Coordinates of C-alpha atoms and ligand atoms in Angstrom, one line a residue:
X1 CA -18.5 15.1 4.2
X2 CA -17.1 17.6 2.3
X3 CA -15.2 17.5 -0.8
X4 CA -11.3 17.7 -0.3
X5 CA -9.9 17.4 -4.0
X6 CA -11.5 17.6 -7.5
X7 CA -9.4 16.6 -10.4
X8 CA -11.4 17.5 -13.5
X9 CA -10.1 16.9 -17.3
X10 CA -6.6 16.0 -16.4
X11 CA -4.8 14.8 -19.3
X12 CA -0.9 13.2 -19.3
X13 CA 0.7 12.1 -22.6
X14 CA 4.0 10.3 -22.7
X15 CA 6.0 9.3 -25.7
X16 CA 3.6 7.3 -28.2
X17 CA 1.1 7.0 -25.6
X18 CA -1.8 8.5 -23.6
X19 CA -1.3 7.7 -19.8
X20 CA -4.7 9.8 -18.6
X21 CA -7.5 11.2 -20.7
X22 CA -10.0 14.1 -19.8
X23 CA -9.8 12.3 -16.3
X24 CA -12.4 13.4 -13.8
X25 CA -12.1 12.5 -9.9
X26 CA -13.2 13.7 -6.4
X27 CA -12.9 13.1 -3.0
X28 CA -14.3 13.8 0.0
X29 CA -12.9 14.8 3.5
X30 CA -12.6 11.2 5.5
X31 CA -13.5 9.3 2.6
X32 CA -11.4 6.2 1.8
X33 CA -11.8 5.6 -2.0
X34 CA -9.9 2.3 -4.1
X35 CA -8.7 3.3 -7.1
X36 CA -8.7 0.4 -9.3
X37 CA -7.6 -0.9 -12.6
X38 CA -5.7 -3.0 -14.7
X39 CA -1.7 -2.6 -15.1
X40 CA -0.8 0.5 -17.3
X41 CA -4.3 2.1 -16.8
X42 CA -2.9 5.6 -15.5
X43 CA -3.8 5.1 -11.4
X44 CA -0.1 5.7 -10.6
X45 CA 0.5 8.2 -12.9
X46 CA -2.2 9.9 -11.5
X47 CA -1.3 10.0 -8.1
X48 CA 1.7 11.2 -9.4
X49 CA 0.3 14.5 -10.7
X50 CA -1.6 15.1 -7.3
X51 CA 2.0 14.7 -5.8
X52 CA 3.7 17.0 -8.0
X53 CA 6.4 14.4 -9.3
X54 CA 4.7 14.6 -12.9
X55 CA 2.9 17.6 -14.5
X56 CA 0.0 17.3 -16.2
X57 CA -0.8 18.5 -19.7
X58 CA -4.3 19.9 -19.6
X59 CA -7.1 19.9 -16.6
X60 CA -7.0 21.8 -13.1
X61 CA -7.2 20.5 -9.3
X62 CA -9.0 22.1 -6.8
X63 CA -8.6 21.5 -3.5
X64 CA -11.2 22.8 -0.7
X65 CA -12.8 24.4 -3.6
X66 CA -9.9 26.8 -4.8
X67 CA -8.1 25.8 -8.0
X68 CA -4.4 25.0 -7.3
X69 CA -1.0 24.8 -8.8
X70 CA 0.9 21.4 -8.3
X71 CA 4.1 22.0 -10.0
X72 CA 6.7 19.9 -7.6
X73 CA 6.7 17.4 -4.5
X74 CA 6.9 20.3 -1.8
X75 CA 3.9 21.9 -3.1
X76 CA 1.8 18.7 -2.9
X77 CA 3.5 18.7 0.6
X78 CA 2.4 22.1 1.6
X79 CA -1.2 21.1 0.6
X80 CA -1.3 18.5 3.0
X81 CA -0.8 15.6 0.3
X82 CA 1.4 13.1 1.9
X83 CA 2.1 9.8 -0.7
X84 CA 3.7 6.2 -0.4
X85 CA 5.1 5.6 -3.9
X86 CA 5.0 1.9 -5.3
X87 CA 8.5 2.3 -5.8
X88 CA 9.7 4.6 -2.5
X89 CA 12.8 5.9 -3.2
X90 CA 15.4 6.1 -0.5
X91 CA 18.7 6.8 0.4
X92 CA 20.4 3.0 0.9
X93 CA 23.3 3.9 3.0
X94 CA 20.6 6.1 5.5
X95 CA 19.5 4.7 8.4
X96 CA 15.4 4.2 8.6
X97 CA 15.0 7.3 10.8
X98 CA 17.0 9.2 9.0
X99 CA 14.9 7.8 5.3
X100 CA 11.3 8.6 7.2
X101 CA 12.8 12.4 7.7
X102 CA 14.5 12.9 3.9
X103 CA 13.7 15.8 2.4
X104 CA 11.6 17.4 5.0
X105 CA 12.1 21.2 5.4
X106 CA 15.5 21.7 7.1
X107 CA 15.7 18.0 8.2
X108 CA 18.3 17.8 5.1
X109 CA 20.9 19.7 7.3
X110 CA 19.8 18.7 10.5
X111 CA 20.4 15.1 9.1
X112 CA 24.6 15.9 9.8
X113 CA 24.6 17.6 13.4
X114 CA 24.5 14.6 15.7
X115 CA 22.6 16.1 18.3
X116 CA 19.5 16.6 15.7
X117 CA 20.4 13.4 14.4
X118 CA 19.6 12.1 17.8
X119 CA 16.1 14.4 18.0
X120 CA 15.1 13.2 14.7
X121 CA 15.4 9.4 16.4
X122 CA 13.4 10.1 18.9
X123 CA 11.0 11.7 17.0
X124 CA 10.8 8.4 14.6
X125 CA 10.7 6.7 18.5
X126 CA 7.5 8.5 19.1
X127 CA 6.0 7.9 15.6
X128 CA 6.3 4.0 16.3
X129 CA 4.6 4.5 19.3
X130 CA 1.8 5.6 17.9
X131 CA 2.1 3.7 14.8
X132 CA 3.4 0.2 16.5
X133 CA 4.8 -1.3 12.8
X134 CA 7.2 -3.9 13.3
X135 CA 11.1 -2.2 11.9
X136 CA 14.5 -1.6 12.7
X137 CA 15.2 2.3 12.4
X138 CA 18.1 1.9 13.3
X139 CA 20.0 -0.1 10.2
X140 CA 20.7 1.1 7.0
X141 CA 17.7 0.6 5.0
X142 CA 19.9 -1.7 2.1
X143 CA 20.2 -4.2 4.8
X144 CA 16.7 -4.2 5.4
X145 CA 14.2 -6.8 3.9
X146 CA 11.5 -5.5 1.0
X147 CA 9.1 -5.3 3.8
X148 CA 10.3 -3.1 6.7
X149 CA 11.6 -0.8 3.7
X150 CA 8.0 -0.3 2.7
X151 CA 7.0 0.7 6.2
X152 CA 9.5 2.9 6.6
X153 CA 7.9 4.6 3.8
X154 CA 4.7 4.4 5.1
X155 CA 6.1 6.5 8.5
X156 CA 7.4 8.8 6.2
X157 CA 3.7 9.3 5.1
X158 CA 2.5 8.9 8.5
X159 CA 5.1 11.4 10.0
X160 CA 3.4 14.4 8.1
X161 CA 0.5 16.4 9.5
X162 CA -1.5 15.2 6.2
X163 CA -5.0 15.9 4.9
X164 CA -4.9 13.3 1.8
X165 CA -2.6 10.1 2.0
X166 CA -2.3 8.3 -1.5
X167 CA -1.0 4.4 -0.7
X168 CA -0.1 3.1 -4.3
X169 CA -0.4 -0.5 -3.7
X170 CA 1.0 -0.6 0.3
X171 CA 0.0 -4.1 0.7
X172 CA 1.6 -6.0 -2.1
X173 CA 4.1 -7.1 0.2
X174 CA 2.5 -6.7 3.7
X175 CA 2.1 -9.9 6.0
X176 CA -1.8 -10.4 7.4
X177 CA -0.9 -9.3 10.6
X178 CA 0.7 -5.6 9.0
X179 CA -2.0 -5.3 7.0
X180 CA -4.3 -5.2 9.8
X181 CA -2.3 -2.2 11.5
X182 CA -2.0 -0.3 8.4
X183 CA -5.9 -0.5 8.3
X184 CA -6.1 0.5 11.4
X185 CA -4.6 3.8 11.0
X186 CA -6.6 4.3 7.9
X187 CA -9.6 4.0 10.4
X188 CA -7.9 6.6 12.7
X189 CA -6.6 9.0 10.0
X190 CA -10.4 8.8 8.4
X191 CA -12.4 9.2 11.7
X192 CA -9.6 12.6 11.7
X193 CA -11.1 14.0 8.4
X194 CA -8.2 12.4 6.2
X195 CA -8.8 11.9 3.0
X196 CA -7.1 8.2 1.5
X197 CA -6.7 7.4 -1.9
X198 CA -5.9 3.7 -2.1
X199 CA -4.3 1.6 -5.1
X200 CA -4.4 -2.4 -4.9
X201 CA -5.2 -4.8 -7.2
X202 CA -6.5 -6.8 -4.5
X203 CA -10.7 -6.5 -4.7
X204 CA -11.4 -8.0 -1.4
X205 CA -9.6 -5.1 0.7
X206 CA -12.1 -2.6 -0.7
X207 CA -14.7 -4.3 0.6
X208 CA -12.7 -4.7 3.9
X209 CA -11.6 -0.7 4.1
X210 CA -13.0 1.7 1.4
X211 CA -16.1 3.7 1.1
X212 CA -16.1 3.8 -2.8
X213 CA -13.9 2.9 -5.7
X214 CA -12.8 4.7 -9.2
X215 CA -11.7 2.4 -11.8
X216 CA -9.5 3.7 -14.8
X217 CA -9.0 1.7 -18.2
X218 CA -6.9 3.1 -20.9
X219 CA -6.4 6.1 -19.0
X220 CA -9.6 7.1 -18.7
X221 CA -12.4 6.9 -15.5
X222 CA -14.8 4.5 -16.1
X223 CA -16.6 4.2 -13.0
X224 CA -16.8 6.0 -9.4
X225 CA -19.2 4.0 -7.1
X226 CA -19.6 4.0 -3.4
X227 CA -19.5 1.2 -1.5
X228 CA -23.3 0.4 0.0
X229 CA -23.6 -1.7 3.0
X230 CA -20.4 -3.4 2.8
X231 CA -21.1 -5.1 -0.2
X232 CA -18.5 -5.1 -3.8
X233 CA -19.6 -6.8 -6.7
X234 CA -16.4 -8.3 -7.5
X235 CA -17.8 -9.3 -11.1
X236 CA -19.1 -6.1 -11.8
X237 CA -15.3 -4.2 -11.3
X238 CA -13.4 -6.8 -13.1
X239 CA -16.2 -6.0 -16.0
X240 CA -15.1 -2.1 -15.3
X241 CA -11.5 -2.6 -15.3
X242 CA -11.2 -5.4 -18.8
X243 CA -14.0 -3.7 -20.7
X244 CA -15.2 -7.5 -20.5
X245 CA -16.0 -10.0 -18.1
X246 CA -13.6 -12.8 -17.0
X247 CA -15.3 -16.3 -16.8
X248 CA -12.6 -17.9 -14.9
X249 CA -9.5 -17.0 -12.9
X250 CA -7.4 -20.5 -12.9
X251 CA -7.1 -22.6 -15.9
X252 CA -8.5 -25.6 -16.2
X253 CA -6.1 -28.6 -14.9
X254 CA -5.4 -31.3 -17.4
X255 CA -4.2 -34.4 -16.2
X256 CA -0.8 -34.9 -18.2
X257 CA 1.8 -37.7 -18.5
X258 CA 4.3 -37.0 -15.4
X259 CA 8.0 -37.9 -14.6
X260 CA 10.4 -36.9 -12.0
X261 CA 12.3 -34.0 -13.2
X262 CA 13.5 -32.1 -10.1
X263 CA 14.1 -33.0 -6.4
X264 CA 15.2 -31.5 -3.5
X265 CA 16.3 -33.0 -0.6
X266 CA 16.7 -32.6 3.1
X267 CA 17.5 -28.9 2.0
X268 CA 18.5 -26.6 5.5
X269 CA 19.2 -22.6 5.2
X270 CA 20.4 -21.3 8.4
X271 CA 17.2 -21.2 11.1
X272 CA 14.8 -20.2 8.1
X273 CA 14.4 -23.5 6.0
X274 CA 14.4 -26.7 8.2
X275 CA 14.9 -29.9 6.5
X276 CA 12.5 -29.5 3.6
X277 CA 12.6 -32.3 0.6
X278 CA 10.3 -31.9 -2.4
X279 CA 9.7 -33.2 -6.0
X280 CA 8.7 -31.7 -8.4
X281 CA 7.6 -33.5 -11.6
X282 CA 7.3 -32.5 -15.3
X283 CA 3.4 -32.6 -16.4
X284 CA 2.4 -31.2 -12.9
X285 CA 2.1 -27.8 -11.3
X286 CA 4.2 -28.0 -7.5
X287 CA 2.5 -25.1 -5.3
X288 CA 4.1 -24.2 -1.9
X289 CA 1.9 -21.9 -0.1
X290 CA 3.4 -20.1 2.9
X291 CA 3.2 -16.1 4.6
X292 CA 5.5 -13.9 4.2
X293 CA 8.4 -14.9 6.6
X294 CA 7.5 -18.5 6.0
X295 CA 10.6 -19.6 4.6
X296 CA 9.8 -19.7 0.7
X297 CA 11.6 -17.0 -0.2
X298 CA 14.5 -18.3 1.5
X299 CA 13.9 -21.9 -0.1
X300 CA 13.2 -20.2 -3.7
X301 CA 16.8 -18.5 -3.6
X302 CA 18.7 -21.9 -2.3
X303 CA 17.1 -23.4 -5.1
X304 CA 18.5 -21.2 -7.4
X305 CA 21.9 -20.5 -5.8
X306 CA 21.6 -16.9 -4.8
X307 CA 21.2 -17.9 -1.2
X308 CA 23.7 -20.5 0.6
X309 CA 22.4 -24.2 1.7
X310 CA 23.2 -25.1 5.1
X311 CA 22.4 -28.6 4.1
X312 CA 20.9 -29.8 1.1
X313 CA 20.8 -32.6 -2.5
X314 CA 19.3 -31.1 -5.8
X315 CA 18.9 -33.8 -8.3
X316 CA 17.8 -33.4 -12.1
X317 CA 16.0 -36.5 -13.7
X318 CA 18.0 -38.3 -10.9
X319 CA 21.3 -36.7 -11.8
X320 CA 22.8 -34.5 -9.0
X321 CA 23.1 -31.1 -9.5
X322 CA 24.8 -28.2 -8.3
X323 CA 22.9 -25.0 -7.1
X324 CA 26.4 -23.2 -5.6
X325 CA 25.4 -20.0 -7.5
X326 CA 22.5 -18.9 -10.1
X327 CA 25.3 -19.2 -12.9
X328 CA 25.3 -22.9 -12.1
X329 CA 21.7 -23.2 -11.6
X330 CA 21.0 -21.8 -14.7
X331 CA 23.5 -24.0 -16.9
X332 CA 21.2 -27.3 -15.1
X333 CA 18.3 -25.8 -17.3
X334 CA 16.5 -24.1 -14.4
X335 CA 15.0 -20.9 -14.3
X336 CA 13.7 -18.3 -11.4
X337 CA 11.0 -15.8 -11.4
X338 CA 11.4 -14.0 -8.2
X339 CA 9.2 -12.4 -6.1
X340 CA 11.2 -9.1 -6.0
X341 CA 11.4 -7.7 -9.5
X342 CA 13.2 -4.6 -8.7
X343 CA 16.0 -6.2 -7.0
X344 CA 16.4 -9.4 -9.1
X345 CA 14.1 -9.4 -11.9
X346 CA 15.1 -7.0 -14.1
X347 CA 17.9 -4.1 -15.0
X348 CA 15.4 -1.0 -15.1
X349 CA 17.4 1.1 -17.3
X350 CA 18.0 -1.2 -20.1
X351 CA 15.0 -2.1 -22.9
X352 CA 12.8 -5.1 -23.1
X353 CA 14.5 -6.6 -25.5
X354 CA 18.1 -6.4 -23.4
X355 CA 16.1 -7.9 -20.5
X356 CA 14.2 -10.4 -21.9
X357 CA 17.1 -11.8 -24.0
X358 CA 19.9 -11.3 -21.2
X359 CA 19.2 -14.7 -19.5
X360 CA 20.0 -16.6 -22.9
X361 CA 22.0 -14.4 -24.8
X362 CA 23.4 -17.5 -27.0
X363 CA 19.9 -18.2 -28.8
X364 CA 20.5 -14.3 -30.4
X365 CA 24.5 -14.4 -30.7
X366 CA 26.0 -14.8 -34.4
X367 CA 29.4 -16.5 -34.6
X368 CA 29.6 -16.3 -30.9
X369 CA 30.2 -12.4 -30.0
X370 CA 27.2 -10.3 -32.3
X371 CA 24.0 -9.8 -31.2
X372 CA 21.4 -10.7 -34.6
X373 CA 19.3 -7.4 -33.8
X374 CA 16.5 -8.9 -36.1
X375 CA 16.5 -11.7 -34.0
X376 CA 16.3 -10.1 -31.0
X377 CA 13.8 -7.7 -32.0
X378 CA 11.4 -10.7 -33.4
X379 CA 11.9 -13.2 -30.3
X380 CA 11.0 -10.3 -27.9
X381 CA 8.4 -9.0 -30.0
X382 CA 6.6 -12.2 -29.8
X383 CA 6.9 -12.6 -26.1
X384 CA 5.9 -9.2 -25.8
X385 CA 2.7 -10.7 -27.7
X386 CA 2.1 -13.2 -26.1
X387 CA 2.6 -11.8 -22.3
X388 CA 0.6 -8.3 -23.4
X389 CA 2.9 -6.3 -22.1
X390 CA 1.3 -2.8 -22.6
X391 CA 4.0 -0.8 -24.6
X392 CA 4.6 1.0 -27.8
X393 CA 7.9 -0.4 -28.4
X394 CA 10.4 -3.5 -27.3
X395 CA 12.8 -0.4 -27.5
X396 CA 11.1 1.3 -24.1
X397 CA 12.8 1.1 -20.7
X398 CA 11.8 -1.2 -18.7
X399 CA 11.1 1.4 -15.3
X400 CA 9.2 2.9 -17.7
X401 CA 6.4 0.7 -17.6
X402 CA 3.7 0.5 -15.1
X403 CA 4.6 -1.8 -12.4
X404 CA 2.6 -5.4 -13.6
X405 CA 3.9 -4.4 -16.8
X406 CA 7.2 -4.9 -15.2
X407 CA 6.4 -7.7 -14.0
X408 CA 5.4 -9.7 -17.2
X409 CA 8.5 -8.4 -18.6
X410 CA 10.6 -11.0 -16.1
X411 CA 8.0 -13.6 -17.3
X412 CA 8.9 -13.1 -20.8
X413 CA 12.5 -13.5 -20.1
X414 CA 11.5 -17.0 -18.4
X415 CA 9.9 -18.1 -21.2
X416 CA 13.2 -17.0 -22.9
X417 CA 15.1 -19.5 -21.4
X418 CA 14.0 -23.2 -22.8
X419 CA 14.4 -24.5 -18.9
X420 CA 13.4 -28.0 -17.6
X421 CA 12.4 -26.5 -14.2
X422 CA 10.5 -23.2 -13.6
X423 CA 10.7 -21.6 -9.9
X424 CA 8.2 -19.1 -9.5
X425 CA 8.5 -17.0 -6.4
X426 CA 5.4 -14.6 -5.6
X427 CA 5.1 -14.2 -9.5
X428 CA 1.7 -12.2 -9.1
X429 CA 2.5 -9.5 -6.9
X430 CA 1.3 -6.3 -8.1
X431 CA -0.2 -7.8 -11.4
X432 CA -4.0 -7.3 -12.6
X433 CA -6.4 -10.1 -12.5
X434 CA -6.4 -10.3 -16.3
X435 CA -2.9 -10.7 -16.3
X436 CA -3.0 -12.8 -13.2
X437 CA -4.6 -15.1 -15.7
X438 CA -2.4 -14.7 -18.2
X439 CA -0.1 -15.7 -15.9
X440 CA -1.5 -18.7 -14.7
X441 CA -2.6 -20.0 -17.8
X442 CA 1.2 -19.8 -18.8
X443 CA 2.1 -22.0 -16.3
X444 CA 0.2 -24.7 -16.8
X445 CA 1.1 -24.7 -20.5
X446 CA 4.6 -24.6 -19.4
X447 CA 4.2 -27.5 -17.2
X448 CA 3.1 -29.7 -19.9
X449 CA 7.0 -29.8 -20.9
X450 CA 8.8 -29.2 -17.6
X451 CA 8.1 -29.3 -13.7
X452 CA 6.8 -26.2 -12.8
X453 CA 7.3 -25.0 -9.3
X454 CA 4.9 -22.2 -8.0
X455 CA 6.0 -20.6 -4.2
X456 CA 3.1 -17.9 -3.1
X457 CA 1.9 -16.9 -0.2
X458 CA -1.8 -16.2 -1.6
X459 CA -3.8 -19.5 -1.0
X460 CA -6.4 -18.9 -3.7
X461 CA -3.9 -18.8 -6.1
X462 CA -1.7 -21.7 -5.3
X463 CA -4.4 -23.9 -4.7
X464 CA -6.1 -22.8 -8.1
X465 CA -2.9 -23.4 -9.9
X466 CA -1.3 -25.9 -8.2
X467 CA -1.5 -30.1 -8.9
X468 CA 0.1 -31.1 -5.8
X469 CA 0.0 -28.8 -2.6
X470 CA 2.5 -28.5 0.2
X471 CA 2.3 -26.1 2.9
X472 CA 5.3 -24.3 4.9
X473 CA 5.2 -22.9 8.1
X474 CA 8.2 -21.3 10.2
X475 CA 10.8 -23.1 7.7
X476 CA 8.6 -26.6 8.3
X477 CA 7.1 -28.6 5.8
X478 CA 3.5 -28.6 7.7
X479 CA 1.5 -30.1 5.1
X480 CA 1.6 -31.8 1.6
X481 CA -1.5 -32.9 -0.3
X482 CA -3.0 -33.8 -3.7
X483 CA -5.2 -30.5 -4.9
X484 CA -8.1 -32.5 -5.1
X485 CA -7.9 -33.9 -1.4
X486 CA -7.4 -30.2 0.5
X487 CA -9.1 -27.2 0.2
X488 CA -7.7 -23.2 0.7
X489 CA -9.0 -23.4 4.6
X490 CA -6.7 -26.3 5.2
X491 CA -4.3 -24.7 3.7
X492 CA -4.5 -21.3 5.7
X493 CA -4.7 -23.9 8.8
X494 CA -1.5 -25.6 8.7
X495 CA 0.0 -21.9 7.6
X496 CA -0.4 -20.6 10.9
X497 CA -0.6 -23.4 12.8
X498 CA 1.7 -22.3 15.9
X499 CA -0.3 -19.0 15.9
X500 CA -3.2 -20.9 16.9
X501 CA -1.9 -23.2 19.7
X502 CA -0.4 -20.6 21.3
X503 CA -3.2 -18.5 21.0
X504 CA -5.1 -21.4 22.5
X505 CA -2.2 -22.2 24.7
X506 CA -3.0 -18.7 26.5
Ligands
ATP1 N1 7.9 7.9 -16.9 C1 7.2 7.3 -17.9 N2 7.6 7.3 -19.2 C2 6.9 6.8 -20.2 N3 5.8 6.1 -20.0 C3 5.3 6.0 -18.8 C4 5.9 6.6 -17.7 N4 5.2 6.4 -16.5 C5 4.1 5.7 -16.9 N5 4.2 5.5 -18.3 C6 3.1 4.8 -19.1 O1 1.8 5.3 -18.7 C7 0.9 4.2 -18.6 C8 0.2 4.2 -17.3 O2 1.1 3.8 -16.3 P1 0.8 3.8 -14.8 O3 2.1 3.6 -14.1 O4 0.0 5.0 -14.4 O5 -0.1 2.5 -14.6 P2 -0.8 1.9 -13.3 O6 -2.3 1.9 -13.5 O7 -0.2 2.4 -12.1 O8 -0.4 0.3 -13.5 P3 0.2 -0.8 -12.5 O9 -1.0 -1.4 -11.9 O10 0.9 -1.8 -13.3 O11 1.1 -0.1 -11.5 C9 1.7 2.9 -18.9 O12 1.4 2.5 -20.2 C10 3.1 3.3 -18.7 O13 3.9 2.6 -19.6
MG2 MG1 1.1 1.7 -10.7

């Protein structure tokens, strides 16, 4: 193999802080390499310099040997450097053809004849051919779920002759079965020569797909290992990405007094949530593990309003409540996280002090109509603590900040809100395994005063969190179990349990 691009001494700075340091990092033709680290250690702002949408301060990139310039996106593009962003930007109203084609060389103009309009669909046509990814080209990408928007920006990758592909984090909100075609084409593009720089926080796919890993902390490379006969020491790159090593993942589960707080009953939305009825009591951690296109997401947003019941009882220590819309929801003391923080988490171009205070504006309100800037400042300051959210001030936007960074950012406007019931929705998407602890820890602390409802579709992590287990499968209810009496196999068993009789079946 021979070496594609050398990055050597690149340093970014951004207000009050240093995103990359002297950073030093190779890669060979047909090598897939994981580039790993905790939230905020530089990996995407990296990626970002090869790909010309930041420019760097000090250091040089060669690529085949020859140092180059990297000044904007096209001439990234004209290298061969093809990228899928961990926040792809598109044009809403544009169909997914037309969004896999923006911004290629004359495809701008071509975008308003119809006849090229109808070239460039076919072209997308024969792109999904080869690349058989399950989405609807056809619709304008606002009406299309998370999911097929982030394959439609894999194609765009894919569409371009490409010599190095950067995926910042692709999988976060992949199913199994997507996941498996995406490393697929890795396998192709890499058997072609392709380079493939690949950003997850998820350790077990670099076992599964890469040939070596980097891992950055504080902006700085702290490691480059290859990968020898198929083997990761997981403890070893947690050690390189904390500086430390983390003795345990889940807290430990203390047994606490528990009372009903929350119940839902019978609850029906349209042909994704079908009859389900849970409880949810206040000392105890409620996990419901299902895949993407389970139904949780579905039953998350009924339970908070933004998504209509067909059918359906909520009841509050017994009392009946109303979830007709997230205003309601939230007056009944009950509070969301949801899975998708750039839709519903968070307003990216406000602070972290707007958005972490927003939910329960009274607490910082004087005489009803002025906001007590002190107070604001000091309540946000200490979430900000306590959630290690890496940033030099409360003041910063929040898209901003790296993208788990984000994320804590909607946990510390949870814990702004006092509630009785907590319903977190994917809440560790895109976060770093220390903060995935963090996380999880803060959980079961807030359960010890309120019912706290956990809806994931990682097993490890609902059964490491969870008290009482239930399992959902195509909008069912398929299991439901006391942690101590099931076991993450099960769990994956009852997940996919049609798969396997009609697998069987055939
Ligand atoms: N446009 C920006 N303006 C100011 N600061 C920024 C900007 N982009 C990134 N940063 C800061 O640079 C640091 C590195 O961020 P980066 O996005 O590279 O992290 P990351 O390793 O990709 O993290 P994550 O795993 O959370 O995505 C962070 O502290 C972030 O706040
Ligand atoms: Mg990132």
């Amino acid at each position: 193999m021979s070496c594609f691009i050398e990055v050597k001494g690149v340093t970014k700075q951004f207000v009050g802080m240093k995103a990359l340091d002297k950073v030093n990092f190779s890669l060979d033709r047909g090598e897939v390499r994981a580039l790993l680290g905790i939230n905020g250690a530089g990996k995407s702002t990296l990626i970002k310099i090869i790909s010309g949408i930041y420019i760097k301060d000090e250091g040089e990139i060669f690529i085949d040997g020859e140092k180059v310039k990297i000044e904007n996106p096209q001439d990234a593009i004209d290298l061969g450097i093809s990228t899928v962003y961990q926040d792809p930007q598109m044009i809403p109203s544009f169909t997914g053809f037309e969004n896999i084609y923006l911004g290629e060389e004359n495809s701008n103009k071509l975008l308003f004849s119809t006849i090229n309009r109808k070239k460039l669909r076919a072209k997308a046509k024969m792109l999904l051919k080869k690349y058989p990814l399950e989405v609807d080209i056809d619709k304008p990408v606002y009406l299309l779920p998370a999911i097929e928007r982030e394959i439609i920006a894999i194609l765009r990758a894919l569409s371009k002759d490409c010599k190095l592909l950067i995926l910042d984090e692709p999988t976060s909100i992949l199913t199994e079965k997507e996941k498996h075609v995406l490393f697929d084409f890795i396998r192709l593009l890499k058997s072609k020569g392709v380079a493939i720089i690949y950003i997850t926080h998820h350790i077990d796919e670099v076992q599964q797909i890469c040939d070596g890993y980097s891992v950055f902390r504080n902006g700085k490379d702290v490691a480059h290992e290859k990968i020898v006969g198929n083997k990761v020491d997981v403890n070893k790159i947690v050690e390189y990405m904390l500086g430390e090593s983390l003795s345990h993942l889940y807290p430990k589960k203390k047994k606490n007094k528990t009372e009903v707080a929350f119940e839902a009953k019978n609850v029906v939305v349209g042909s994704k949530v079908n009859d389900v009825s849970f409880t949810a009591k206040k000392g105890e951690v409620l996990g419901i593990f299902g895949l993407v296109g389970s139904g949780i997401d579905e039953l998350s947003k009924a339970v908070f309003g933004s998504m209509a019941c067909t059918n359906g009882k909520f009841y509050k220590y017994g009392k009946q409540i109303s979830v007709k819309n997230p205003k309601a929801v939230i007056e009944n003391g009950i509070c969301l996280i949801p899975g998708n923080r750039k839709e519903e988490g968070f307003l990216p171009g406000l602070s972290i002090s707007f958005n972490t205070t927003i939910a329960k504006i009274k607490k910082i309100l004087i005489a009803g109509i002025n906001i007590n800037t002190k107070k604001e400042a000091r309540d946000t300051q200490g979430l900000v603590d306590k959630m290690e959210v890496a940033t030099p001030t409360i003041k910063k936007h929040v898209n901003e900040l790296s993208g788990g960074n984000q994320q804590k950012v909607v946990f510390a406007k949870a814990l702004y809100t006092d509630a009785d019931v907590y319903v977190f929705c994917e809440p560790t998407v895109g976060v770093d395994i220390g903060a995935k602890n963090k996380i999880y820890e803060t959980m079961r602390s807030l359960s010890e005063n309120a019912a706290v409802i956990i809806l994931s579709s990682e097993p490890e992590e609902v059964y490491g969190v969870s008290d009482y287990i239930m399992v959902m499968h195509k909008g069912h209810i398929t299991m439901e179990k006391q942690d101590t009496k099931t076991n993450v196999k099960e769990m994956l068993f009852h997940a996919v349990i049609e798969e396997r009789e009609v697998e069987h079946g055939e």
